[in-house]
mmCIF file of C-alpha atoms in Angstrom:
data_model
loop_
_atom_site.group_PDB
_atom_site.id
_atom_site.type_symbol
_atom_site.label_atom_id
_atom_site.label_comp_id
_atom_site.label_asym_id
_atom_site.label_seq_id
_atom_site.Cartn_x
_atom_site.Cartn_y
_atom_site.Cartn_z
ATOM 1 C CA UNK A 1098 21.405 -20.213 29.571
ATOM 2 C CA UNK A 1099 22.734 -22.655 26.959
ATOM 3 C CA UNK A 1100 22.896 -22.312 23.202
ATOM 4 C CA UNK A 1101 19.988 -23.592 21.147
ATOM 5 C CA UNK A 1102 19.603 -25.697 18.060
ATOM 6 C CA UNK A 1103 16.887 -24.224 15.868
ATOM 7 C CA UNK A 1104 15.138 -26.354 13.270
ATOM 8 C CA UNK A 1105 13.078 -24.498 10.685
ATOM 9 C CA UNK A 1106 10.200 -26.112 8.802
ATOM 10 C CA UNK A 1107 8.385 -24.994 5.664
ATOM 11 C CA UNK A 1108 4.781 -24.038 6.497
ATOM 12 C CA UNK A 1109 3.510 -25.302 3.148
ATOM 13 C CA UNK A 1110 5.428 -28.565 3.154
ATOM 14 C CA UNK A 1111 5.445 -29.392 6.866
ATOM 15 C CA UNK A 1112 6.891 -31.520 8.334
ATOM 16 C CA UNK A 1113 9.673 -30.862 5.821
ATOM 17 C CA UNK A 1114 12.725 -29.394 7.549
ATOM 18 C CA UNK A 1115 14.555 -26.812 5.457
ATOM 19 C CA UNK A 1116 17.311 -25.717 7.854
ATOM 20 C CA UNK A 1117 18.976 -26.675 11.119
ATOM 21 C CA UNK A 1118 20.922 -23.917 12.838
ATOM 22 C CA UNK A 1119 23.226 -24.804 15.731
ATOM 23 C CA UNK A 1120 24.692 -22.730 18.562
ATOM 24 C CA UNK A 1121 22.034 -20.037 18.559
ATOM 25 C CA UNK A 1122 21.875 -17.756 21.594
ATOM 26 C CA UNK A 1123 18.451 -17.508 23.285
ATOM 27 C CA UNK A 1124 18.960 -13.732 23.113
ATOM 28 C CA UNK A 1125 19.132 -13.842 19.310
ATOM 29 C CA UNK A 1126 16.338 -11.928 17.642
ATOM 30 C CA UNK A 1127 13.986 -13.164 14.959
ATOM 31 C CA UNK A 1128 15.748 -10.861 12.490
ATOM 32 C CA UNK A 1129 19.119 -12.420 13.296
ATOM 33 C CA UNK A 1130 17.638 -15.865 12.811
ATOM 34 C CA UNK A 1131 16.181 -14.830 9.444
ATOM 35 C CA UNK A 1132 19.669 -13.838 8.329
ATOM 36 C CA UNK A 1133 20.982 -17.274 9.298
ATOM 37 C CA UNK A 1134 18.164 -18.961 7.364
ATOM 38 C CA UNK A 1135 18.955 -16.774 4.345
ATOM 39 C CA UNK A 1136 22.577 -17.925 4.483
ATOM 40 C CA UNK A 1137 21.458 -21.540 4.246
ATOM 41 C CA UNK A 1138 18.637 -20.965 1.761
ATOM 42 C CA UNK A 1139 19.767 -18.368 -0.750
ATOM 43 C CA UNK A 1140 16.329 -17.970 -2.349
ATOM 44 C CA UNK A 1141 14.823 -17.067 1.044
ATOM 45 C CA UNK A 1142 16.048 -13.516 1.520
ATOM 46 C CA UNK A 1143 15.240 -11.873 4.846
ATOM 47 C CA UNK A 1144 12.350 -9.919 3.316
ATOM 48 C CA UNK A 1145 10.723 -13.073 1.951
ATOM 49 C CA UNK A 1146 10.566 -14.801 5.337
ATOM 50 C CA UNK A 1147 7.702 -14.880 7.797
ATOM 51 C CA UNK A 1148 8.773 -16.842 10.877
ATOM 52 C CA UNK A 1149 6.220 -18.180 13.323
ATOM 53 C CA UNK A 1150 6.052 -20.686 16.181
ATOM 54 C CA UNK A 1151 3.207 -22.619 14.540
ATOM 55 C CA UNK A 1152 2.682 -23.445 10.879
ATOM 56 C CA UNK A 1153 -0.526 -21.405 10.770
ATOM 57 C CA UNK A 1154 0.402 -18.989 13.549
ATOM 58 C CA UNK A 1155 1.029 -15.251 13.447
ATOM 59 C CA UNK A 1156 4.210 -13.823 11.998
ATOM 60 C CA UNK A 1157 6.829 -13.014 14.640
ATOM 61 C CA UNK A 1158 8.226 -9.504 15.001
ATOM 62 C CA UNK A 1159 11.858 -8.989 14.034
ATOM 63 C CA UNK A 1160 12.793 -7.614 17.455
ATOM 64 C CA UNK A 1161 11.448 -10.606 19.419
ATOM 65 C CA UNK A 1162 14.086 -12.870 20.980
ATOM 66 C CA UNK A 1163 14.037 -16.640 21.132
ATOM 67 C CA UNK A 1164 14.020 -16.409 24.931
ATOM 68 C CA UNK A 1165 10.874 -14.268 24.833
ATOM 69 C CA UNK A 1166 9.240 -17.035 22.797
ATOM 70 C CA UNK A 1167 10.019 -19.594 25.486
ATOM 71 C CA UNK A 1168 13.107 -21.103 23.848
ATOM 72 C CA UNK A 1169 15.655 -20.732 26.631
ATOM 73 C CA UNK A 1170 16.331 -24.209 27.969
ATOM 74 C CA UNK A 1171 19.265 -25.119 25.759
ATOM 75 C CA UNK A 1172 17.240 -27.675 23.806
ATOM 76 C CA UNK A 1173 15.970 -27.719 20.245
ATOM 77 C CA UNK A 1174 13.687 -24.899 19.138
ATOM 78 C CA UNK A 1175 11.216 -25.444 16.316
ATOM 79 C CA UNK A 1176 10.065 -22.612 14.074
ATOM 80 C CA UNK A 1177 8.172 -22.406 10.802
ATOM 81 C CA UNK A 1178 8.883 -20.176 7.830
ATOM 82 C CA UNK A 1179 6.468 -19.003 5.176
ATOM 83 C CA UNK A 1180 7.908 -17.841 1.864
ATOM 84 C CA UNK A 1181 6.245 -14.490 1.123
ATOM 85 C CA UNK A 1182 7.452 -14.548 -2.469
ATOM 86 C CA UNK A 1183 9.346 -11.831 -4.366
ATOM 87 C CA UNK A 1184 9.328 -8.542 -2.461
ATOM 88 C CA UNK A 1185 9.723 -4.884 -3.374
ATOM 89 C CA UNK A 1186 10.390 -1.884 -1.131
ATOM 90 C CA UNK A 1187 7.424 0.240 -0.064
ATOM 91 C CA UNK A 1188 9.124 3.374 -1.329
ATOM 92 C CA UNK A 1189 9.632 1.872 -4.776
ATOM 93 C CA UNK A 1190 5.944 1.006 -5.030
ATOM 94 C CA UNK A 1191 4.883 4.502 -3.953
ATOM 95 C CA UNK A 1192 7.212 6.190 -6.427
ATOM 96 C CA UNK A 1193 5.934 4.026 -9.277
ATOM 97 C CA UNK A 1194 2.233 4.350 -8.501
ATOM 98 C CA UNK A 1195 2.469 8.141 -8.109
ATOM 99 C CA UNK A 1196 4.750 8.809 -11.084
ATOM 100 C CA UNK A 1197 2.346 7.198 -13.538
ATOM 101 C CA UNK A 1198 -0.573 9.618 -13.048
ATOM 102 C CA UNK A 1199 1.788 12.565 -13.385
ATOM 103 C CA UNK A 1200 2.665 11.485 -16.928
ATOM 104 C CA UNK A 1201 -0.498 9.685 -18.059
ATOM 105 C CA UNK A 1202 -2.928 12.539 -17.331
ATOM 106 C CA UNK A 1203 -1.341 15.118 -19.708
ATOM 107 C CA UNK A 1204 -1.575 12.673 -22.625
ATOM 108 C CA UNK A 1205 -5.335 13.198 -22.791
ATOM 109 C CA UNK A 1206 -5.010 16.939 -22.126
ATOM 110 C CA UNK A 1207 -2.952 17.178 -25.331
ATOM 111 C CA UNK A 1208 -5.947 15.750 -27.205
ATOM 112 C CA UNK A 1209 -4.322 13.073 -29.377
ATOM 113 C CA UNK A 1210 -6.380 12.518 -32.513
ATOM 114 C CA UNK A 1211 -6.024 8.741 -32.242
ATOM 115 C CA UNK A 1212 -8.069 8.995 -29.024
ATOM 116 C CA UNK A 1213 -10.592 11.734 -29.801
ATOM 117 C CA UNK A 1214 -10.706 11.686 -33.596
ATOM 118 C CA UNK A 1215 -11.566 14.824 -35.564
ATOM 119 C CA UNK A 1216 -13.072 16.481 -32.476
ATOM 120 C CA UNK A 1217 -9.578 16.674 -30.956
ATOM 121 C CA UNK A 1218 -9.081 20.098 -32.558
ATOM 122 C CA UNK A 1219 -11.799 21.706 -30.427
ATOM 123 C CA UNK A 1220 -10.580 24.261 -27.822
ATOM 124 C CA UNK A 1221 -9.538 22.978 -24.394
ATOM 125 C CA UNK A 1222 -11.660 24.441 -21.584
ATOM 126 C CA UNK A 1223 -10.182 26.508 -18.766
ATOM 127 C CA UNK A 1224 -11.583 23.969 -16.302
ATOM 128 C CA UNK A 1225 -9.621 21.206 -18.021
ATOM 129 C CA UNK A 1226 -6.452 23.285 -17.719
ATOM 130 C CA UNK A 1227 -7.143 23.992 -14.052
ATOM 131 C CA UNK A 1228 -7.809 20.295 -13.456
ATOM 132 C CA UNK A 1229 -4.463 19.433 -15.065
ATOM 133 C CA UNK A 1230 -2.697 21.896 -12.756
ATOM 134 C CA UNK A 1231 -4.431 20.493 -9.652
ATOM 135 C CA UNK A 1232 -3.776 16.910 -10.667
ATOM 136 C CA UNK A 1233 -0.113 17.591 -11.397
ATOM 137 C CA UNK A 1234 0.408 19.448 -8.119
ATOM 138 C CA UNK A 1235 -1.172 16.596 -6.166
ATOM 139 C CA UNK A 1236 1.008 13.866 -7.614
ATOM 140 C CA UNK A 1237 4.155 15.992 -7.666
ATOM 141 C CA UNK A 1238 3.498 16.582 -3.959
ATOM 142 C CA UNK A 1239 3.099 12.864 -3.383
ATOM 143 C CA UNK A 1240 6.387 12.118 -5.107
ATOM 144 C CA UNK A 1241 8.137 14.829 -3.090
ATOM 145 C CA UNK A 1242 6.701 13.471 0.161
ATOM 146 C CA UNK A 1243 7.695 9.925 -0.727
ATOM 147 C CA UNK A 1244 11.251 10.987 -1.456
ATOM 148 C CA UNK A 1245 11.826 13.557 1.281
ATOM 149 C CA UNK A 1246 9.055 13.552 3.932
ATOM 150 C CA UNK A 1247 7.837 10.047 4.707
ATOM 151 C CA UNK A 1248 10.018 7.879 6.907
ATOM 152 C CA UNK A 1249 10.138 4.323 5.630
ATOM 153 C CA UNK A 1250 11.382 1.317 7.524
ATOM 154 C CA UNK A 1251 13.104 -1.426 5.580
ATOM 155 C CA UNK A 1252 9.673 -2.979 5.077
ATOM 156 C CA UNK A 1253 8.639 -4.545 1.813
ATOM 157 C CA UNK A 1254 5.473 -5.742 0.157
ATOM 158 C CA UNK A 1255 4.825 -8.546 -2.361
ATOM 159 C CA UNK A 1256 5.968 -7.699 -5.884
ATOM 160 C CA UNK A 1257 2.448 -8.310 -7.190
ATOM 161 C CA UNK A 1258 1.305 -5.242 -5.230
ATOM 162 C CA UNK A 1259 3.426 -3.074 -7.502
ATOM 163 C CA UNK A 1260 1.334 -4.101 -10.496
ATOM 164 C CA UNK A 1261 -1.937 -3.991 -8.564
ATOM 165 C CA UNK A 1262 -1.330 -0.505 -7.163
ATOM 166 C CA UNK A 1263 -0.048 0.891 -10.446
ATOM 167 C CA UNK A 1264 -3.059 -0.537 -12.282
ATOM 168 C CA UNK A 1265 -5.373 1.207 -9.817
ATOM 169 C CA UNK A 1266 -3.742 4.640 -9.948
ATOM 170 C CA UNK A 1267 -2.774 4.656 -13.604
ATOM 171 C CA UNK A 1268 -6.101 3.179 -14.702
ATOM 172 C CA UNK A 1269 -8.211 5.663 -12.762
ATOM 173 C CA UNK A 1270 -5.959 8.447 -14.047
ATOM 174 C CA UNK A 1271 -6.665 7.530 -17.678
ATOM 175 C CA UNK A 1272 -10.388 7.135 -16.920
ATOM 176 C CA UNK A 1273 -10.649 10.560 -15.281
ATOM 177 C CA UNK A 1274 -8.431 12.407 -17.735
ATOM 178 C CA UNK A 1275 -10.179 10.964 -20.780
ATOM 179 C CA UNK A 1276 -13.516 12.478 -19.800
ATOM 180 C CA UNK A 1277 -12.359 15.789 -18.309
ATOM 181 C CA UNK A 1278 -10.289 16.494 -21.418
ATOM 182 C CA UNK A 1279 -12.882 15.172 -23.851
ATOM 183 C CA UNK A 1280 -13.732 17.637 -26.646
ATOM 184 C CA UNK A 1281 -17.407 17.469 -25.637
ATOM 185 C CA UNK A 1282 -16.807 17.797 -21.899
ATOM 186 C CA UNK A 1283 -19.657 19.724 -20.251
ATOM 187 C CA UNK A 1284 -18.698 22.616 -17.967
ATOM 188 C CA UNK A 1285 -19.876 22.599 -14.307
ATOM 189 C CA UNK A 1286 -23.566 23.445 -13.918
ATOM 190 C CA UNK A 1287 -23.054 26.434 -11.602
ATOM 191 C CA UNK A 1288 -20.231 27.994 -13.553
ATOM 192 C CA UNK A 1289 -17.426 30.009 -11.999
ATOM 193 C CA UNK A 1290 -18.678 29.904 -8.362
ATOM 194 C CA UNK A 1291 -18.611 26.090 -8.444
ATOM 195 C CA UNK A 1292 -15.168 26.086 -10.046
ATOM 196 C CA UNK A 1293 -13.715 28.613 -7.596
ATOM 197 C CA UNK A 1294 -15.152 26.834 -4.543
ATOM 198 C CA UNK A 1295 -13.815 23.513 -5.788
ATOM 199 C CA UNK A 1296 -10.365 24.898 -6.551
ATOM 200 C CA UNK A 1297 -10.070 26.757 -3.227
ATOM 201 C CA UNK A 1298 -11.187 23.710 -1.251
ATOM 202 C CA UNK A 1299 -8.765 21.502 -3.156
ATOM 203 C CA UNK A 1300 -5.825 23.850 -2.548
ATOM 204 C CA UNK A 1301 -6.530 24.171 1.188
ATOM 205 C CA UNK A 1302 -6.949 20.408 1.542
ATOM 206 C CA UNK A 1303 -3.621 19.791 -0.179
ATOM 207 C CA UNK A 1304 -1.911 22.193 2.226
ATOM 208 C CA UNK A 1305 -3.607 20.431 5.139
ATOM 209 C CA UNK A 1306 -2.511 17.008 3.938
ATOM 210 C CA UNK A 1307 1.090 18.169 3.521
ATOM 211 C CA UNK A 1308 1.038 19.785 6.982
ATOM 212 C CA UNK A 1309 -0.020 16.514 8.606
ATOM 213 C CA UNK A 1310 2.684 14.561 6.807
ATOM 214 C CA UNK A 1311 5.337 16.997 8.040
ATOM 215 C CA UNK A 1312 4.012 16.709 11.610
ATOM 216 C CA UNK A 1313 4.130 12.908 11.428
ATOM 217 C CA UNK A 1314 7.692 13.010 10.119
ATOM 218 C CA UNK A 1315 8.795 15.170 13.046
ATOM 219 C CA UNK A 1316 6.966 12.893 15.479
ATOM 220 C CA UNK A 1317 9.134 9.853 14.742
ATOM 221 C CA UNK A 1318 12.932 10.087 15.055
ATOM 222 C CA UNK A 1319 14.797 8.848 11.999
ATOM 223 C CA UNK A 1320 15.688 5.156 12.052
ATOM 224 C CA UNK A 1321 13.238 4.249 14.818
ATOM 225 C CA UNK A 1322 9.799 2.661 15.103
ATOM 226 C CA UNK A 1323 8.861 4.841 18.055
ATOM 227 C CA UNK A 1324 5.169 5.698 18.217
ATOM 228 C CA UNK A 1325 3.655 8.708 19.957
ATOM 229 C CA UNK A 1326 0.213 10.237 20.130
ATOM 230 C CA UNK A 1327 0.076 13.004 17.501
ATOM 231 C CA UNK A 1328 -1.260 16.370 18.661
ATOM 232 C CA UNK A 1329 -1.750 19.693 16.831
ATOM 233 C CA UNK A 1330 1.201 22.069 16.619
ATOM 234 C CA UNK A 1331 1.258 25.776 15.737
ATOM 235 C CA UNK A 1332 0.148 25.052 12.160
ATOM 236 C CA UNK A 1333 -3.595 25.737 12.003
ATOM 237 C CA UNK A 1334 -4.153 22.835 9.600
ATOM 238 C CA UNK A 1335 -3.008 20.363 12.250
ATOM 239 C CA UNK A 1336 -5.976 21.365 14.437
ATOM 240 C CA UNK A 1337 -7.782 18.530 12.664
ATOM 241 C CA UNK A 1338 -6.031 16.238 15.160
ATOM 242 C CA UNK A 1339 -8.486 17.531 17.761
ATOM 243 C CA UNK A 1340 -11.204 15.646 15.906
ATOM 244 C CA UNK A 1341 -9.770 12.657 14.013
ATOM 245 C CA UNK A 1342 -6.935 10.160 14.323
ATOM 246 C CA UNK A 1343 -5.919 10.259 10.651
ATOM 247 C CA UNK A 1344 -6.315 13.827 9.351
ATOM 248 C CA UNK A 1345 -3.971 13.060 6.464
ATOM 249 C CA UNK A 1346 -6.703 10.787 5.091
ATOM 250 C CA UNK A 1347 -9.360 13.361 5.959
ATOM 251 C CA UNK A 1348 -7.615 16.042 3.920
ATOM 252 C CA UNK A 1349 -6.966 13.557 1.110
ATOM 253 C CA UNK A 1350 -10.672 12.780 0.860
ATOM 254 C CA UNK A 1351 -11.532 16.484 0.984
ATOM 255 C CA UNK A 1352 -9.072 17.150 -1.857
ATOM 256 C CA UNK A 1353 -10.832 14.737 -4.167
ATOM 257 C CA UNK A 1354 -14.305 15.828 -3.113
ATOM 258 C CA UNK A 1355 -13.443 19.394 -4.115
ATOM 259 C CA UNK A 1356 -11.698 18.237 -7.298
ATOM 260 C CA UNK A 1357 -14.864 16.330 -8.236
ATOM 261 C CA UNK A 1358 -16.950 19.418 -7.458
ATOM 262 C CA UNK A 1359 -14.678 21.669 -9.508
ATOM 263 C CA UNK A 1360 -14.767 19.415 -12.566
ATOM 264 C CA UNK A 1361 -18.261 17.967 -12.093
ATOM 265 C CA UNK A 1362 -16.797 14.675 -13.256
ATOM 266 C CA UNK A 1363 -18.407 11.308 -12.525
ATOM 267 C CA UNK A 1364 -15.117 9.377 -12.981
ATOM 268 C CA UNK A 1365 -13.443 11.725 -10.472
ATOM 269 C CA UNK A 1366 -16.315 11.155 -8.045
ATOM 270 C CA UNK A 1367 -15.986 7.369 -8.410
ATOM 271 C CA UNK A 1368 -12.252 7.697 -7.711
ATOM 272 C CA UNK A 1369 -13.110 9.725 -4.605
ATOM 273 C CA UNK A 1370 -15.539 7.087 -3.344
ATOM 274 C CA UNK A 1371 -13.109 4.226 -3.987
ATOM 275 C CA UNK A 1372 -10.316 6.102 -2.225
ATOM 276 C CA UNK A 1373 -12.542 6.998 0.716
ATOM 277 C CA UNK A 1374 -13.588 3.379 1.265
ATOM 278 C CA UNK A 1375 -9.970 2.219 1.395
ATOM 279 C CA UNK A 1376 -8.758 5.136 3.525
ATOM 280 C CA UNK A 1377 -11.659 4.653 5.942
ATOM 281 C CA UNK A 1378 -10.540 1.047 6.482
ATOM 282 C CA UNK A 1379 -6.945 2.139 7.087
ATOM 283 C CA UNK A 1380 -8.046 4.965 9.389
ATOM 284 C CA UNK A 1381 -10.306 2.738 11.495
ATOM 285 C CA UNK A 1382 -7.514 0.193 11.918
ATOM 286 C CA UNK A 1383 -5.053 2.904 12.924
ATOM 287 C CA UNK A 1384 -7.593 4.508 15.273
ATOM 288 C CA UNK A 1385 -8.161 1.135 16.930
ATOM 289 C CA UNK A 1386 -4.402 0.576 17.262
ATOM 290 C CA UNK A 1387 -3.908 4.008 18.856
ATOM 291 C CA UNK A 1388 -6.597 3.330 21.463
ATOM 292 C CA UNK A 1389 -5.167 -0.098 22.237
ATOM 293 C CA UNK A 1390 -1.591 1.153 22.587
ATOM 294 C CA UNK A 1391 -2.189 4.394 24.499
ATOM 295 C CA UNK A 1392 -4.409 4.369 27.594
ATOM 296 C CA UNK A 1393 -4.575 8.183 27.535
ATOM 297 C CA UNK A 1394 -5.561 8.443 23.881
ATOM 298 C CA UNK A 1395 -8.064 11.315 23.311
ATOM 299 C CA UNK A 1396 -11.560 9.871 23.530
ATOM 300 C CA UNK A 1397 -13.212 12.592 21.442
ATOM 301 C CA UNK A 1398 -11.426 11.621 18.230
ATOM 302 C CA UNK A 1399 -13.053 9.576 15.484
ATOM 303 C CA UNK A 1400 -11.089 7.785 12.764
ATOM 304 C CA UNK A 1401 -11.423 9.921 9.620
ATOM 305 C CA UNK A 1402 -14.615 12.024 9.484
ATOM 306 C CA UNK A 1403 -15.064 14.392 12.469
ATOM 307 C CA UNK A 1404 -17.877 13.226 14.711
ATOM 308 C CA UNK A 1405 -19.090 10.554 12.294
ATOM 309 C CA UNK A 1406 -16.564 7.883 11.401
#
């Protein structure tokens, strides 16, 4: 099997050739080829490249070899590269989007007079204090999980996503905190029972969410992309896997439903709805991928809401 000459074209400026790479083994992977392209085109770092066999085709996986793509006859191979633009690590984005709410929320709890005027001196309600505690625990947990629990590949996302994601989380945080900590905030209609039910449900949901994240960490060996079917372990909170494919999203939604109940806050409810819509999309995609990849995948599971969705 002879060496190949690989010519790489720009997808946006085709048929403009941007690199010719000689003496490439057919067993070379897409990732190895990306590194060679990066050597010739310094602005095209490995993370910025999306290689494909057609200008408008699907992006090739890093582990695919040239031989597996049909380039094994010792002749010229033609590939196309799309510049994905400036990239940032997933972990960096998560740390930034979760750190913001942890620091923005307390600003309104402290009742700055430039925000609330003369009414800022009114007493802060116990519900507002409890909401601050719940909010802080949630985002401190997220930061801890990002740093120590979640396993990240070397994957990246476009830099613009950093600003988009931070705007979403930080903006909703300010929106929610402004009203819950407002001097004229109205207490929940059903008093202490509503508050206690909301707080208890929130706390249990947070424990459930953390339990699922730990299970998923233990399911995938470090440094691999190995995928397995997740099943419940001895932790009772993982029993949710008997009903849904993405119980981490299920518990996340439950957390915000109970937070909204506890605070009786419309902004918190809107945040819950927005989060549910996005998580439902992610869960359905993951559920579909599980069923496609594993022939023995449990048929009784739904994506995110037991028995419904």
